Short mmCIF file of C-alpha atoms in Angstrom, two decimals:
data_model
loop_
_atom_site.label_atom_id
_atom_site.label_comp_id
_atom_site.label_asym_id
_atom_site.label_seq_id
_atom_site.Cartn_x
_atom_site.Cartn_y
_atom_site.Cartn_z
CA UNK A 169 0.26 -0.02 0.20
CA UNK A 170 1.07 3.74 -0.97
CA UNK A 171 1.92 5.52 1.62
CA UNK A 172 0.23 8.64 0.21
CA UNK A 173 -3.38 8.07 0.20
CA UNK A 174 -5.13 8.66 -3.29
CA UNK A 175 -6.37 12.45 -3.70
CA UNK A 176 -1.93 12.76 -3.17
CA UNK A 177 -1.56 10.62 -6.20
CA UNK A 178 -4.94 12.96 -7.76
CA UNK A 179 -3.31 16.18 -7.92
CA UNK A 180 -0.04 15.13 -8.84
CA UNK A 181 -1.51 13.76 -12.06
CA UNK A 182 -3.33 16.97 -12.38
CA UNK A 183 0.15 18.76 -12.17
CA UNK A 184 1.54 15.86 -14.23
CA UNK A 185 -1.29 16.96 -16.82
CA UNK A 186 0.27 20.80 -16.41
CA UNK A 187 3.87 19.46 -17.32
CA UNK A 188 2.65 17.44 -20.25
CA UNK A 189 1.51 20.49 -21.61
CA UNK A 190 5.26 22.65 -21.14
CA UNK A 191 6.28 19.96 -22.69
CA UNK A 192 4.11 20.32 -25.90
CA UNK A 193 5.01 24.04 -25.44
CA UNK A 194 9.22 22.83 -25.56
CA UNK A 195 8.88 24.39 -21.74
CA UNK A 196 11.21 22.52 -18.74
CA UNK A 197 8.28 19.90 -18.11
CA UNK A 198 6.73 21.11 -14.71
CA UNK A 199 2.60 21.18 -14.00
CA UNK A 200 2.01 22.35 -10.17
CA UNK A 201 -1.55 22.62 -8.82
CA UNK A 202 -2.86 24.19 -5.77
CA UNK A 203 -5.81 23.06 -4.07
CA UNK A 204 -7.38 24.60 -1.35
CA UNK A 205 -10.46 23.04 0.21
CA UNK A 206 -10.61 20.27 -1.78
CA UNK A 207 -10.20 22.86 -4.59
CA UNK A 208 -7.98 23.42 -7.96
CA UNK A 209 -7.20 27.37 -7.13
CA UNK A 210 -4.73 27.47 -9.69
CA UNK A 211 -3.39 25.80 -12.14
CA UNK A 212 0.43 26.40 -13.88
CA UNK A 213 3.45 25.08 -15.13
CA UNK A 214 6.38 26.29 -16.48
CA UNK A 215 6.46 29.13 -19.00
CA UNK A 216 9.59 31.00 -18.54
CA UNK A 217 10.35 30.34 -22.57
CA UNK A 218 6.85 31.82 -23.75
CA UNK A 219 7.63 34.83 -21.34
CA UNK A 220 11.13 35.40 -21.78
CA UNK A 221 11.06 34.93 -18.45
CA UNK A 222 13.70 32.19 -16.55
CA UNK A 223 12.02 33.36 -13.09
CA UNK A 224 8.39 32.13 -15.01
CA UNK A 225 8.23 29.03 -12.49
CA UNK A 226 4.77 26.87 -12.45
CA UNK A 227 5.06 27.46 -8.44
CA UNK A 228 5.54 31.52 -9.02
CA UNK A 229 3.17 31.46 -11.08
CA UNK A 230 0.63 29.11 -8.87
CA UNK A 231 1.29 31.51 -6.00
CA UNK A 232 0.32 34.84 -7.68
CA UNK A 233 -2.31 32.87 -9.61
CA UNK A 234 -3.99 30.97 -6.66
CA UNK A 235 -3.73 34.44 -3.93
CA UNK A 236 -5.69 36.25 -7.31
CA UNK A 237 -8.58 33.25 -7.60
CA UNK A 238 -9.12 33.74 -3.28
CA UNK A 239 -8.67 36.79 -2.56
CA UNK A 240 -6.02 36.37 0.03
CA UNK A 241 -2.44 37.98 0.30
CA UNK A 242 -1.99 33.84 1.97
CA UNK A 243 -2.49 30.55 1.68
CA UNK A 244 -2.21 28.20 4.45
CA UNK A 245 -4.73 26.43 3.97
CA UNK A 246 -3.87 25.41 0.77
CA UNK A 247 -1.58 21.96 -1.01
CA UNK A 248 0.89 22.92 -3.92
CA UNK A 249 1.76 19.84 -5.64
CA UNK A 250 4.35 20.25 -8.06
CA UNK A 251 6.22 17.07 -10.36
CA UNK A 252 9.59 18.21 -9.86
CA UNK A 253 10.74 19.43 -5.78
CA UNK A 254 11.04 24.00 -5.91
CA UNK A 255 14.09 25.29 -6.36
CA UNK A 256 15.15 27.93 -3.37
CA UNK A 257 13.20 31.00 -5.34
CA UNK A 258 10.16 29.47 -5.42
CA UNK A 259 10.32 27.99 -1.67
CA UNK A 260 11.12 31.30 -0.62
CA UNK A 261 8.13 32.43 -1.98
CA UNK A 262 6.16 29.40 -0.26
CA UNK A 263 8.25 30.97 2.18
CA UNK A 264 5.91 34.78 2.00
CA UNK A 265 2.49 32.28 0.95
CA UNK A 266 2.73 30.94 4.43
CA UNK A 267 1.97 27.89 1.73
CA UNK A 268 0.37 25.13 4.39
CA UNK A 269 1.61 21.76 3.29
CA UNK A 270 3.91 21.33 -0.54
CA UNK A 271 3.87 17.76 -1.91
CA UNK A 272 6.58 17.04 -4.93
CA UNK A 273 7.07 14.60 -6.65
CA UNK A 274 10.55 14.04 -7.50
CA UNK A 275 13.61 15.07 -6.51
CA UNK A 276 16.53 18.04 -8.35
CA UNK A 277 19.49 16.70 -5.87
CA UNK A 278 20.63 20.19 -7.73
CA UNK A 279 18.03 22.61 -8.38
CA UNK A 280 15.74 22.03 -5.24
CA UNK A 281 15.08 23.82 -2.49
CA UNK A 282 15.89 21.25 0.35
CA UNK A 283 19.98 21.26 0.45
CA UNK A 284 20.17 24.05 1.65
CA UNK A 285 17.07 23.47 4.73
CA UNK A 286 13.90 24.25 5.04
CA UNK A 287 14.77 28.04 6.51
CA UNK A 288 13.20 30.04 3.84
CA UNK A 289 9.48 28.10 4.70
CA UNK A 290 7.28 29.44 6.82
CA UNK A 291 7.75 27.55 9.83
CA UNK A 292 3.83 26.00 9.58
CA UNK A 293 4.53 24.66 5.92
CA UNK A 294 4.35 20.38 5.60
CA UNK A 295 6.95 19.44 2.56
CA UNK A 296 5.86 15.51 1.61
CA UNK A 297 7.17 14.15 -1.06
CA UNK A 298 8.03 11.33 -4.26
CA UNK A 299 4.22 11.12 -4.85
CA UNK A 300 4.41 9.75 -8.22
CA UNK A 301 8.15 10.63 -8.30
CA UNK A 302 8.32 7.19 -11.86
CA UNK A 303 6.55 9.89 -13.58
CA UNK A 304 7.75 13.24 -13.02
CA UNK A 305 11.06 12.08 -13.63
CA UNK A 306 10.44 10.09 -16.23
CA UNK A 307 8.88 13.54 -17.62
CA UNK A 308 12.14 15.06 -17.25
CA UNK A 309 15.08 12.98 -18.74
CA UNK A 310 12.77 12.33 -21.49
CA UNK A 311 12.93 16.19 -22.08
CA UNK A 312 16.31 16.89 -21.57
CA UNK A 313 17.76 14.33 -23.03
CA UNK A 314 15.89 15.34 -26.50
CA UNK A 315 17.72 18.97 -26.08
CA UNK A 316 20.76 17.08 -26.09
CA UNK B 158 38.51 56.32 2.68
CA UNK B 159 34.87 54.26 1.84
CA UNK B 160 36.09 51.06 0.62
CA UNK B 161 32.83 52.07 -2.03
CA UNK B 162 33.55 53.55 -5.11
CA UNK B 163 31.20 57.20 -5.90
CA UNK B 164 29.57 54.88 -8.50
CA UNK B 165 28.20 52.13 -5.71
CA UNK B 166 27.00 55.72 -3.31
CA UNK B 167 25.38 56.46 -6.84
CA UNK B 168 23.50 54.00 -7.29
CA UNK B 169 22.57 52.97 -3.62
CA UNK B 170 20.77 56.67 -3.64
CA UNK B 171 19.17 55.56 -6.86
CA UNK B 172 17.79 52.85 -4.82
CA UNK B 173 17.04 54.70 -2.02
CA UNK B 174 14.56 56.95 -3.88
CA UNK B 175 12.40 53.99 -4.24
CA UNK B 176 12.71 52.90 -1.17
CA UNK B 177 11.51 56.33 -0.36
CA UNK B 178 8.59 55.77 -3.21
CA UNK B 179 7.74 52.67 -1.71
CA UNK B 180 7.36 54.48 2.00
CA UNK B 181 5.00 57.14 0.16
CA UNK B 182 3.00 54.79 -1.16
CA UNK B 183 3.00 52.28 2.20
CA UNK B 184 4.76 49.77 0.96
CA UNK B 185 7.74 48.41 3.19
CA UNK B 186 10.66 50.83 2.14
CA UNK B 187 12.76 49.46 -0.44
CA UNK B 188 14.51 50.14 -3.62
CA UNK B 189 15.64 48.52 -5.91
CA UNK B 190 17.87 49.68 -9.69
CA UNK B 191 20.27 46.80 -12.11
CA UNK B 192 22.71 49.36 -13.73
CA UNK B 193 24.32 47.45 -16.39
CA UNK B 194 27.94 49.80 -19.00
CA UNK B 195 27.13 52.31 -16.81
CA UNK B 196 22.99 53.15 -17.48
CA UNK B 197 20.64 51.97 -14.88
CA UNK B 198 17.59 49.43 -16.69
CA UNK B 199 15.37 48.77 -14.20
CA UNK B 200 14.42 51.18 -11.48
CA UNK B 201 11.76 49.02 -8.77
CA UNK B 202 10.72 49.34 -5.30
CA UNK B 203 8.47 46.92 -3.12
CA UNK B 204 4.65 47.15 -4.95
CA UNK B 205 2.87 43.68 -2.16
CA UNK B 206 0.53 45.65 -1.11
CA UNK B 207 -0.72 47.67 -4.28
CA UNK B 208 -0.33 44.25 -6.50
CA UNK B 209 -1.60 42.49 -3.79
CA UNK B 210 0.76 40.20 -4.30
CA UNK B 211 3.35 38.86 -1.74
CA UNK B 212 5.67 37.78 -4.23
CA UNK B 213 6.37 41.39 -5.08
CA UNK B 214 9.49 42.41 -3.96
CA UNK B 215 11.95 45.40 -5.51
CA UNK B 216 14.78 43.00 -6.63
CA UNK B 217 11.89 40.36 -8.57
CA UNK B 218 10.19 43.64 -10.71
CA UNK B 219 13.76 45.10 -11.48
CA UNK B 220 15.30 42.06 -12.26
CA UNK B 221 11.83 41.53 -14.90
CA UNK B 222 11.94 44.84 -16.00
CA UNK B 223 16.03 44.58 -16.78
CA UNK B 224 15.41 41.37 -18.37
CA UNK B 225 12.45 43.06 -20.46
CA UNK B 226 14.22 46.71 -21.56
CA UNK B 227 17.77 44.58 -22.69
CA UNK B 228 15.97 41.91 -24.07
CA UNK B 229 17.94 39.16 -22.92
CA UNK B 230 17.46 36.48 -21.23
CA UNK B 231 20.30 36.35 -17.79
CA UNK B 232 22.28 39.02 -17.12
CA UNK B 233 26.08 38.88 -16.12
CA UNK B 234 26.80 41.78 -17.13
CA UNK B 235 24.71 43.38 -15.04
CA UNK B 236 24.91 45.19 -10.74
CA UNK B 237 21.71 44.76 -8.75
CA UNK B 238 22.11 47.44 -6.42
CA UNK B 239 19.29 47.19 -3.76
CA UNK B 240 18.26 48.57 -0.10
CA UNK B 241 18.35 45.34 2.12
CA UNK B 242 19.82 42.30 2.00
CA UNK B 243 17.77 40.03 -0.77
CA UNK B 244 15.53 37.97 0.42
CA UNK B 245 16.41 33.85 -0.04
CA UNK B 246 13.24 34.12 -3.40
CA UNK B 247 14.59 37.51 -4.75
CA UNK B 248 18.74 35.18 -4.30
CA UNK B 249 17.14 32.46 -5.97
CA UNK B 250 15.92 34.77 -8.63
CA UNK B 251 19.28 36.42 -8.87
CA UNK B 252 20.26 32.88 -9.27
CA UNK B 253 17.95 32.32 -12.22
CA UNK B 254 18.53 35.61 -13.59
CA UNK B 255 22.77 35.24 -13.63
CA UNK B 256 23.17 37.99 -11.96
CA UNK B 257 26.53 39.33 -11.81
CA UNK B 258 27.10 41.66 -9.26
CA UNK B 259 24.47 42.12 -6.02
CA UNK B 260 25.14 45.59 -3.91
CA UNK B 261 22.94 45.97 -0.56
CA UNK B 262 23.34 48.38 2.15
CA UNK B 263 21.22 46.81 4.89
CA UNK B 264 21.69 43.53 6.22
CA UNK B 265 18.24 42.05 7.46
CA UNK B 266 19.53 38.58 9.34
CA UNK B 267 15.49 37.67 9.76
CA UNK B 268 14.91 37.60 6.80
CA UNK B 269 17.54 37.76 4.35
CA UNK B 270 19.40 34.79 2.04
CA UNK B 271 22.66 35.64 3.60
CA UNK B 272 22.33 33.06 6.55
CA UNK B 273 21.04 30.06 4.41
CA UNK B 274 25.22 31.00 2.56
CA UNK B 275 25.38 31.90 -1.22
CA UNK B 276 24.06 28.38 -2.65
CA UNK B 277 20.66 29.63 -4.63
CA UNK B 278 22.72 32.00 -6.54
CA UNK B 279 25.15 31.68 -9.51
CA UNK B 280 28.46 30.47 -8.09
CA UNK B 281 30.16 33.59 -10.52
CA UNK B 282 28.34 36.62 -9.20
CA UNK B 283 29.96 38.93 -6.50
CA UNK B 284 28.07 39.78 -3.62
CA UNK B 285 28.84 43.88 -1.46
CA UNK B 286 26.93 44.98 1.11
CA UNK B 287 26.78 47.94 3.94
CA UNK B 288 27.19 50.38 0.89
CA UNK B 289 25.07 53.49 2.77
CA UNK B 290 24.04 50.98 5.17
CA UNK B 291 22.64 53.73 7.59
CA UNK B 292 19.91 55.64 5.18
CA UNK B 293 19.12 52.60 4.03
CA UNK B 294 18.13 51.09 7.56
CA UNK B 295 17.08 53.93 8.50
CA UNK B 296 14.07 54.02 6.71
CA UNK B 297 13.06 50.15 7.54
CA UNK B 298 13.11 51.59 11.18
CA UNK B 299 11.09 54.01 10.86
CA UNK B 300 8.99 52.64 8.67
CA UNK B 301 8.02 49.92 11.40
CA UNK B 302 8.16 52.22 13.77
CA UNK B 303 4.87 53.77 12.65
CA UNK B 304 3.31 50.58 11.74
CA UNK B 305 3.47 48.75 15.93
#
């Protein structure tokens, strides 16, 4: 039995859909959704090529969209589902947003935030990982294999 | 004699002007300018209240503006002048932008990136601090004194 419940897998599937959209647009295939009280309040994927902005990560776009949707500044009752471990910029943004929980699929030992610790997060933020990590990681591997 | 040259003080004065504009708009008084080859290519101040977006820090706004102005994705020949030590989110964004140099005025031991090290920056980025730190810090102190 998985340590993750079906809900986490369901929402990570939604994040994976976003990641596949990114791939189809030749963006780095990372997707994110933000969930609040069982509702998806934001969906986003990496948009750095289209926006010509190296900071337009899935998470950054999703945070702003979720705050707009909910009409709030902070997201303490929300969960961020993202296919790949957030980078320090996105983790720092999650900190400002006071997000309740972060669930990521595949780890990113090189560019991920975890190697710097959880100091940039809000102290109450819970972090889980590994949900559908094979699928999340496979998308990234395929993308970068093609690029070479 | 100061360890900083007049150029650094000149540009920090410009960042301070932005910080004062922020203060006058009841935003946290932090300002930034980005300089490339002796030209200011972006000016910005903290905009979190107006944009209702807790990630709209002076640096984030300035990075995107500088990239737009220059028509480039990366800023290796640019210097960011910012009145207060960047937070991890902004330092992470600086890393993605591959900014050449960061000069900040006042340190921010609580919310600044330095306590987590320079791991989120590009390895070539040079960091200097303390330029006009009294003025930069005084603006922050006054602002938060009034808020209480």
